[in-house]
Amino acid sequence: SYVLTQPPSVSVAPGQTARITCGGNNIGSKNVHWYQQKPGQAPVLVVYDDSDRPSGIPERFSGSNSGNTATLTISWVEAGDEADYYCQVWDSSSDYVFGTGTKVTVL
Amino acid sequence: QVQLQESGPGLVKPSQTLSLTCTVSGGSISSDNYYWSWIRQPAGKGLEWIGRIYTSGSTNYNPSLKSRVTISVDTSKNQFSLKLSSVTAADTAVYYCARVYYYMDVWGKGTTVTVSS
């Protein structure tokens, strides 16, 4: 089965840039999607198809994908960005696969 | 604006069958080329995809749960449902329903199911 690996935690100061990685075998050949989940809430899609944003998601959220690593970048981090973030792909043999999740802490 | 709402018992006894329903509002479950999916999340842990259904009735399941899972759809009620049999404490989790393409763009708020005698 296909495995997606994320760092357990990322810490960032307000106004700085947070980068969350998602590692997978040749993940660059797949479309990667990212979700934000705040405590006690359902996940929210923040980036789909590597780098597209749903309506209502700030431009501060951006994504990239190449080789064996996809990255979600949050620019000008705000306190409200503190949450867990999950990457996800669709794989022909595993169907929907989620990453292990990264907790973003705003210092 | 499509919205999803999960419903069902919050407590299930071990070895019994967990049954949940997701009601779709603000749009037809049959419109567009979407699948409808169930995802779960044990407390403090990550997301696990359970399975999906198309309005034709076509289903796909997570291989790790396939032997115990059944997802069905009732287009007349704009609902789809999850049944998970032979549950154990390991099935205790928040269960979400979601609208799916290759990604989940609309989620329900989730419902907590505890497996305990």
PDB file of C-alpha atoms in Angstrom:
ATOM      1  CA  SER A   1       0.000   0.000   0.000  1.00  0.00           C
ATOM      2  CA  TYR A   2       1.053   3.576  -0.611  1.00  0.00           C
ATOM      3  CA  VAL A   3       2.472   5.459   2.378  1.00  0.00           C
ATOM      4  CA  LEU A   4       2.617   9.211   2.989  1.00  0.00           C
ATOM      5  CA  THR A   5       4.981  10.493   5.674  1.00  0.00           C
ATOM      6  CA  GLN A   6       4.742  13.894   7.363  1.00  0.00           C
ATOM      7  CA  PRO A   7       6.780  15.439  10.183  1.00  0.00           C
ATOM      8  CA  PRO A   8       4.848  15.188  13.461  1.00  0.00           C
ATOM      9  CA  SER A   9       5.214  18.867  14.244  1.00  0.00           C
ATOM     10  CA  VAL A  10       6.280  22.215  12.835  1.00  0.00           C
ATOM     11  CA  SER A  11       6.679  25.379  14.887  1.00  0.00           C
ATOM     12  CA  VAL A  12       6.631  28.858  13.394  1.00  0.00           C
ATOM     13  CA  ALA A  13       6.511  32.431  14.641  1.00  0.00           C
ATOM     14  CA  PRO A  14       3.685  34.731  13.580  1.00  0.00           C
ATOM     15  CA  GLY A  15       4.413  36.446  10.283  1.00  0.00           C
ATOM     16  CA  GLN A  16       6.900  33.789   9.244  1.00  0.00           C
ATOM     17  CA  THR A  17       6.539  30.973   6.729  1.00  0.00           C
ATOM     18  CA  ALA A  18       5.615  27.395   7.622  1.00  0.00           C
ATOM     19  CA  ARG A  19       6.504  24.559   5.290  1.00  0.00           C
ATOM     20  CA  ILE A  20       4.925  21.150   5.799  1.00  0.00           C
ATOM     21  CA  THR A  21       6.305  18.246   3.818  1.00  0.00           C
ATOM     22  CA  CYS A  22       4.605  15.078   2.652  1.00  0.00           C
ATOM     23  CA  GLY A  23       6.857  12.279   1.475  1.00  0.00           C
ATOM     24  CA  GLY A  24       5.843   9.416  -0.769  1.00  0.00           C
ATOM     25  CA  ASN A  25       7.353   7.226  -3.449  1.00  0.00           C
ATOM     26  CA  ASN A  26       7.300   9.266  -6.676  1.00  0.00           C
ATOM     27  CA  ILE A  27       4.585  11.471  -5.192  1.00  0.00           C
ATOM     28  CA  GLY A  28       5.350  14.009  -7.898  1.00  0.00           C
ATOM     29  CA  SER A  29       3.430  11.793 -10.324  1.00  0.00           C
ATOM     30  CA  LYS A  30       0.274  12.085  -8.236  1.00  0.00           C
ATOM     31  CA  ASN A  31      -2.087  14.919  -7.350  1.00  0.00           C
ATOM     32  CA  VAL A  32      -1.701  15.933  -3.702  1.00  0.00           C
ATOM     33  CA  HIS A  33      -4.407  17.501  -1.591  1.00  0.00           C
ATOM     34  CA  TRP A  34      -4.103  19.187   1.809  1.00  0.00           C
ATOM     35  CA  TYR A  35      -6.499  19.538   4.719  1.00  0.00           C
ATOM     36  CA  GLN A  36      -6.483  21.738   7.797  1.00  0.00           C
ATOM     37  CA  GLN A  37      -8.100  20.372  10.951  1.00  0.00           C
ATOM     38  CA  LYS A  38      -8.614  22.465  14.051  1.00  0.00           C
ATOM     39  CA  PRO A  39      -9.392  20.799  17.409  1.00  0.00           C
ATOM     40  CA  GLY A  40     -12.887  19.386  17.574  1.00  0.00           C
ATOM     41  CA  GLN A  41     -13.644  20.263  13.958  1.00  0.00           C
ATOM     42  CA  ALA A  42     -13.871  18.416  10.685  1.00  0.00           C
ATOM     43  CA  PRO A  43     -11.014  18.729   8.204  1.00  0.00           C
ATOM     44  CA  VAL A  44     -11.176  21.545   5.663  1.00  0.00           C
ATOM     45  CA  LEU A  45      -9.672  21.294   2.181  1.00  0.00           C
ATOM     46  CA  VAL A  46      -7.080  24.061   1.778  1.00  0.00           C
ATOM     47  CA  VAL A  47      -5.191  22.937  -1.336  1.00  0.00           C
ATOM     48  CA  TYR A  48      -6.160  20.455  -4.051  1.00  0.00           C
ATOM     49  CA  ASP A  49      -4.398  19.138  -7.140  1.00  0.00           C
ATOM     50  CA  ASP A  50      -0.987  20.110  -5.748  1.00  0.00           C
ATOM     51  CA  SER A  51      -1.455  23.875  -5.791  1.00  0.00           C
ATOM     52  CA  ASP A  52      -5.053  24.961  -6.363  1.00  0.00           C
ATOM     53  CA  ARG A  53      -7.059  26.629  -3.622  1.00  0.00           C
ATOM     54  CA  PRO A  54     -10.795  26.207  -3.013  1.00  0.00           C
ATOM     55  CA  SER A  55     -12.753  29.422  -2.906  1.00  0.00           C
ATOM     56  CA  GLY A  56     -12.429  31.160   0.430  1.00  0.00           C
ATOM     57  CA  ILE A  57      -8.948  29.838   1.201  1.00  0.00           C
ATOM     58  CA  PRO A  58      -6.406  32.653   1.563  1.00  0.00           C
ATOM     59  CA  GLU A  59      -3.593  33.020  -0.952  1.00  0.00           C
ATOM     60  CA  ARG A  60      -1.228  32.525   1.990  1.00  0.00           C
ATOM     61  CA  PHE A  61      -1.784  28.787   1.501  1.00  0.00           C
ATOM     62  CA  SER A  62       0.133  27.341  -1.426  1.00  0.00           C
ATOM     63  CA  GLY A  63       1.372  23.948  -2.507  1.00  0.00           C
ATOM     64  CA  SER A  64       4.029  22.323  -4.626  1.00  0.00           C
ATOM     65  CA  ASN A  65       4.883  18.767  -5.590  1.00  0.00           C
ATOM     66  CA  SER A  66       7.929  17.207  -7.178  1.00  0.00           C
ATOM     67  CA  GLY A  67       9.945  14.024  -6.959  1.00  0.00           C
ATOM     68  CA  ASN A  68       9.289  12.282  -3.669  1.00  0.00           C
ATOM     69  CA  THR A  69       8.064  15.306  -1.701  1.00  0.00           C
ATOM     70  CA  ALA A  70       5.013  17.544  -1.728  1.00  0.00           C
ATOM     71  CA  THR A  71       4.986  20.736   0.319  1.00  0.00           C
ATOM     72  CA  LEU A  72       2.266  22.901   1.797  1.00  0.00           C
ATOM     73  CA  THR A  73       3.500  26.434   2.434  1.00  0.00           C
ATOM     74  CA  ILE A  74       1.723  28.838   4.738  1.00  0.00           C
ATOM     75  CA  SER A  75       3.020  32.383   4.318  1.00  0.00           C
ATOM     76  CA  TRP A  76       2.561  35.177   6.856  1.00  0.00           C
ATOM     77  CA  VAL A  77       1.458  32.679   9.479  1.00  0.00           C
ATOM     78  CA  GLU A  78      -1.306  33.793  11.820  1.00  0.00           C
ATOM     79  CA  ALA A  79      -2.393  32.418  15.183  1.00  0.00           C
ATOM     80  CA  GLY A  80      -5.520  31.062  13.511  1.00  0.00           C
ATOM     81  CA  ASP A  81      -3.398  28.777  11.315  1.00  0.00           C
ATOM     82  CA  GLU A  82      -2.546  26.618  14.323  1.00  0.00           C
ATOM     83  CA  ALA A  83      -3.993  23.227  13.465  1.00  0.00           C
ATOM     84  CA  ASP A  84      -3.217  19.731  12.241  1.00  0.00           C
ATOM     85  CA  TYR A  85      -2.520  19.413   8.529  1.00  0.00           C
ATOM     86  CA  TYR A  86      -2.918  16.267   6.460  1.00  0.00           C
ATOM     87  CA  CYS A  87      -1.835  15.500   2.927  1.00  0.00           C
ATOM     88  CA  GLN A  88      -3.813  13.034   0.817  1.00  0.00           C
ATOM     89  CA  VAL A  89      -3.510  11.331  -2.539  1.00  0.00           C
ATOM     90  CA  TRP A  90      -5.583   8.956  -4.578  1.00  0.00           C
ATOM     91  CA  ASP A  91      -3.651   5.861  -5.573  1.00  0.00           C
ATOM     92  CA  SER A  92      -4.905   3.219  -7.993  1.00  0.00           C
ATOM     93  CA  SER A  93      -3.950   0.375  -5.669  1.00  0.00           C
ATOM     94  CA  SER A  94      -4.673   1.988  -2.293  1.00  0.00           C
ATOM     95  CA  ASP A  95      -7.537   4.363  -3.181  1.00  0.00           C
ATOM     96  CA  TYR A  96      -7.529   7.305  -0.764  1.00  0.00           C
ATOM     97  CA  VAL A  97      -4.414   7.627   1.381  1.00  0.00           C
ATOM     98  CA  PHE A  98      -3.849  10.219   4.088  1.00  0.00           C
ATOM     99  CA  GLY A  99      -0.535  11.356   5.453  1.00  0.00           C
ATOM    100  CA  THR A 100       0.390  10.891   9.079  1.00  0.00           C
ATOM    101  CA  GLY A 101      -0.457  14.481   9.931  1.00  0.00           C
ATOM    102  CA  THR A 102       1.554  17.502  11.097  1.00  0.00           C
ATOM    103  CA  LYS A 103       0.714  19.688  14.052  1.00  0.00           C
ATOM    104  CA  VAL A 104       1.518  23.310  13.323  1.00  0.00           C
ATOM    105  CA  THR A 105       2.225  25.396  16.406  1.00  0.00           C
ATOM    106  CA  VAL A 106       2.325  29.174  16.184  1.00  0.00           C
ATOM    107  CA  LEU A 107       4.833  30.419  18.732  1.00  0.00           C
TER     108      LEU A 107
ATOM    109  CA  GLN B   1     -24.150  25.037  -0.635  1.00  0.00           C
ATOM    110  CA  VAL B   2     -24.046  21.276  -0.075  1.00  0.00           C
ATOM    111  CA  GLN B   3     -23.987  20.213   3.566  1.00  0.00           C
ATOM    112  CA  LEU B   4     -23.576  16.777   5.108  1.00  0.00           C
ATOM    113  CA  GLN B   5     -24.820  15.546   8.476  1.00  0.00           C
ATOM    114  CA  GLU B   6     -23.965  12.247  10.125  1.00  0.00           C
ATOM    115  CA  SER B   7     -26.431  10.485  12.408  1.00  0.00           C
ATOM    116  CA  GLY B   8     -26.597   7.252  14.336  1.00  0.00           C
ATOM    117  CA  PRO B   9     -25.980   5.641  17.733  1.00  0.00           C
ATOM    118  CA  GLY B  10     -23.075   7.008  19.723  1.00  0.00           C
ATOM    119  CA  LEU B  11     -22.549   3.766  21.604  1.00  0.00           C
ATOM    120  CA  VAL B  12     -22.234   0.286  20.118  1.00  0.00           C
ATOM    121  CA  LYS B  13     -21.508  -2.945  21.954  1.00  0.00           C
ATOM    122  CA  PRO B  14     -18.528  -5.086  20.972  1.00  0.00           C
ATOM    123  CA  SER B  15     -19.259  -7.665  18.250  1.00  0.00           C
ATOM    124  CA  GLN B  16     -22.331  -5.743  17.111  1.00  0.00           C
ATOM    125  CA  THR B  17     -22.799  -3.697  13.930  1.00  0.00           C
ATOM    126  CA  LEU B  18     -22.160   0.027  13.772  1.00  0.00           C
ATOM    127  CA  SER B  19     -24.706   1.830  11.576  1.00  0.00           C
ATOM    128  CA  LEU B  20     -24.461   5.464  10.502  1.00  0.00           C
ATOM    129  CA  THR B  21     -26.325   7.591   7.984  1.00  0.00           C
ATOM    130  CA  CYS B  22     -25.178  10.719   6.174  1.00  0.00           C
ATOM    131  CA  THR B  23     -27.871  13.108   4.988  1.00  0.00           C
ATOM    132  CA  VAL B  24     -27.015  15.417   2.102  1.00  0.00           C
ATOM    133  CA  SER B  25     -28.743  18.799   1.976  1.00  0.00           C
ATOM    134  CA  GLY B  26     -28.466  21.798  -0.317  1.00  0.00           C
ATOM    135  CA  GLY B  27     -28.063  19.636  -3.408  1.00  0.00           C
ATOM    136  CA  SER B  28     -28.861  16.265  -4.924  1.00  0.00           C
ATOM    137  CA  ILE B  29     -26.719  13.285  -4.037  1.00  0.00           C
ATOM    138  CA  SER B  30     -27.130  12.214  -7.674  1.00  0.00           C
ATOM    139  CA  SER B  31     -25.813  15.397  -9.242  1.00  0.00           C
ATOM    140  CA  ASP B  32     -22.400  15.731 -10.850  1.00  0.00           C
ATOM    141  CA  ASN B  33     -19.737  13.059 -10.834  1.00  0.00           C
ATOM    142  CA  TYR B  34     -19.101  12.814  -7.127  1.00  0.00           C
ATOM    143  CA  TYR B  35     -18.517   9.850  -4.915  1.00  0.00           C
ATOM    144  CA  TRP B  36     -19.675   9.829  -1.295  1.00  0.00           C
ATOM    145  CA  SER B  37     -17.328   8.564   1.338  1.00  0.00           C
ATOM    146  CA  TRP B  38     -16.843   7.642   4.985  1.00  0.00           C
ATOM    147  CA  ILE B  39     -13.668   8.510   6.891  1.00  0.00           C
ATOM    148  CA  ARG B  40     -12.869   7.915  10.550  1.00  0.00           C
ATOM    149  CA  GLN B  41     -10.451   9.297  13.105  1.00  0.00           C
ATOM    150  CA  PRO B  42      -9.654   7.678  16.460  1.00  0.00           C
ATOM    151  CA  ALA B  43      -9.044  10.168  19.238  1.00  0.00           C
ATOM    152  CA  GLY B  44      -5.628  11.761  18.895  1.00  0.00           C
ATOM    153  CA  LYS B  45      -4.855   9.891  15.695  1.00  0.00           C
ATOM    154  CA  GLY B  46      -4.937  10.450  11.970  1.00  0.00           C
ATOM    155  CA  LEU B  47      -7.566  10.083   9.274  1.00  0.00           C
ATOM    156  CA  GLU B  48      -8.496   6.697   7.823  1.00  0.00           C
ATOM    157  CA  TRP B  49     -10.533   6.292   4.656  1.00  0.00           C
ATOM    158  CA  ILE B  50     -13.229   3.626   5.045  1.00  0.00           C
ATOM    159  CA  GLY B  51     -14.906   3.481   1.648  1.00  0.00           C
ATOM    160  CA  ARG B  52     -16.895   5.280  -1.020  1.00  0.00           C
ATOM    161  CA  ILE B  53     -20.044   4.853  -3.066  1.00  0.00           C
ATOM    162  CA  TYR B  54     -21.314   6.279  -6.331  1.00  0.00           C
ATOM    163  CA  THR B  55     -25.007   6.899  -6.807  1.00  0.00           C
ATOM    164  CA  SER B  56     -25.102   3.935  -9.191  1.00  0.00           C
ATOM    165  CA  GLY B  57     -24.321   1.807  -6.142  1.00  0.00           C
ATOM    166  CA  SER B  58     -20.733   1.084  -7.130  1.00  0.00           C
ATOM    167  CA  THR B  59     -18.491   0.827  -4.065  1.00  0.00           C
ATOM    168  CA  ASN B  60     -14.823   0.713  -3.111  1.00  0.00           C
ATOM    169  CA  TYR B  61     -13.561  -0.145   0.357  1.00  0.00           C
ATOM    170  CA  ASN B  62     -10.350   0.144   2.328  1.00  0.00           C
ATOM    171  CA  PRO B  63      -8.806  -3.343   2.064  1.00  0.00           C
ATOM    172  CA  SER B  64      -8.106  -3.367   5.807  1.00  0.00           C
ATOM    173  CA  LEU B  65     -11.838  -3.019   6.549  1.00  0.00           C
ATOM    174  CA  LYS B  66     -13.375  -4.543   3.445  1.00  0.00           C
ATOM    175  CA  SER B  67     -14.570  -7.749   5.091  1.00  0.00           C
ATOM    176  CA  ARG B  68     -16.641  -5.814   7.640  1.00  0.00           C
ATOM    177  CA  VAL B  69     -17.865  -2.750   5.711  1.00  0.00           C
ATOM    178  CA  THR B  70     -20.974  -2.106   3.670  1.00  0.00           C
ATOM    179  CA  ILE B  71     -21.827   1.314   2.224  1.00  0.00           C
ATOM    180  CA  SER B  72     -25.199   1.873   0.588  1.00  0.00           C
ATOM    181  CA  VAL B  73     -27.078   4.792  -0.931  1.00  0.00           C
ATOM    182  CA  ASP B  74     -30.724   5.860  -0.911  1.00  0.00           C
ATOM    183  CA  THR B  75     -31.104   8.535  -3.575  1.00  0.00           C
ATOM    184  CA  SER B  76     -34.798   9.053  -2.759  1.00  0.00           C
ATOM    185  CA  LYS B  77     -33.792  10.221   0.721  1.00  0.00           C
ATOM    186  CA  ASN B  78     -30.565  11.925  -0.383  1.00  0.00           C
ATOM    187  CA  GLN B  79     -28.676   9.726   2.057  1.00  0.00           C
ATOM    188  CA  PHE B  80     -25.882   7.201   2.150  1.00  0.00           C
ATOM    189  CA  SER B  81     -25.080   4.822   4.959  1.00  0.00           C
ATOM    190  CA  LEU B  82     -22.277   2.894   6.618  1.00  0.00           C
ATOM    191  CA  LYS B  83     -22.438  -0.475   8.299  1.00  0.00           C
ATOM    192  CA  LEU B  84     -19.394  -1.855  10.078  1.00  0.00           C
ATOM    193  CA  SER B  85     -19.818  -5.324  11.533  1.00  0.00           C
ATOM    194  CA  SER B  86     -18.120  -7.162  14.387  1.00  0.00           C
ATOM    195  CA  VAL B  87     -16.883  -3.983  16.002  1.00  0.00           C
ATOM    196  CA  THR B  88     -14.232  -3.845  18.702  1.00  0.00           C
ATOM    197  CA  ALA B  89     -12.807  -1.068  20.844  1.00  0.00           C
ATOM    198  CA  ALA B  90     -10.415  -0.312  17.967  1.00  0.00           C
ATOM    199  CA  ASP B  91     -13.393   0.959  15.968  1.00  0.00           C
ATOM    200  CA  THR B  92     -14.045   3.736  18.487  1.00  0.00           C
ATOM    201  CA  ALA B  93     -13.583   6.967  16.544  1.00  0.00           C
ATOM    202  CA  VAL B  94     -15.131  10.093  15.104  1.00  0.00           C
ATOM    203  CA  TYR B  95     -16.814   9.093  11.858  1.00  0.00           C
ATOM    204  CA  TYR B  96     -17.078  11.631   9.048  1.00  0.00           C
ATOM    205  CA  CYS B  97     -18.982  11.519   5.808  1.00  0.00           C
ATOM    206  CA  ALA B  98     -17.681  13.517   2.870  1.00  0.00           C
ATOM    207  CA  ARG B  99     -18.268  14.368  -0.754  1.00  0.00           C
ATOM    208  CA  VAL B 100     -15.441  13.043  -2.835  1.00  0.00           C
ATOM    209  CA  TYR B 101     -13.859  13.509  -6.192  1.00  0.00           C
ATOM    210  CA  TYR B 102     -10.174  12.699  -5.934  1.00  0.00           C
ATOM    211  CA  TYR B 103     -10.259  14.794  -2.777  1.00  0.00           C
ATOM    212  CA  MET B 104     -12.856  15.453  -0.091  1.00  0.00           C
ATOM    213  CA  ASP B 105     -14.244  18.924  -0.639  1.00  0.00           C
ATOM    214  CA  VAL B 106     -17.268  18.857   1.673  1.00  0.00           C
ATOM    215  CA  TRP B 107     -17.274  17.186   5.076  1.00  0.00           C
ATOM    216  CA  GLY B 108     -19.880  16.549   7.715  1.00  0.00           C
ATOM    217  CA  LYS B 109     -19.161  17.713  11.253  1.00  0.00           C
ATOM    218  CA  GLY B 110     -18.512  14.142  12.363  1.00  0.00           C
ATOM    219  CA  THR B 111     -20.122  11.877  14.911  1.00  0.00           C
ATOM    220  CA  THR B 112     -18.398  10.071  17.766  1.00  0.00           C
ATOM    221  CA  VAL B 113     -18.970   6.354  18.048  1.00  0.00           C
ATOM    222  CA  THR B 114     -17.767   4.495  21.120  1.00  0.00           C
ATOM    223  CA  VAL B 115     -17.558   0.722  21.197  1.00  0.00           C
ATOM    224  CA  SER B 116     -18.081  -0.450  24.744  1.00  0.00           C
ATOM    225  CA  SER B 117     -20.184  -2.891  26.703  1.00  0.00           C
TER     226      SER B 117
END
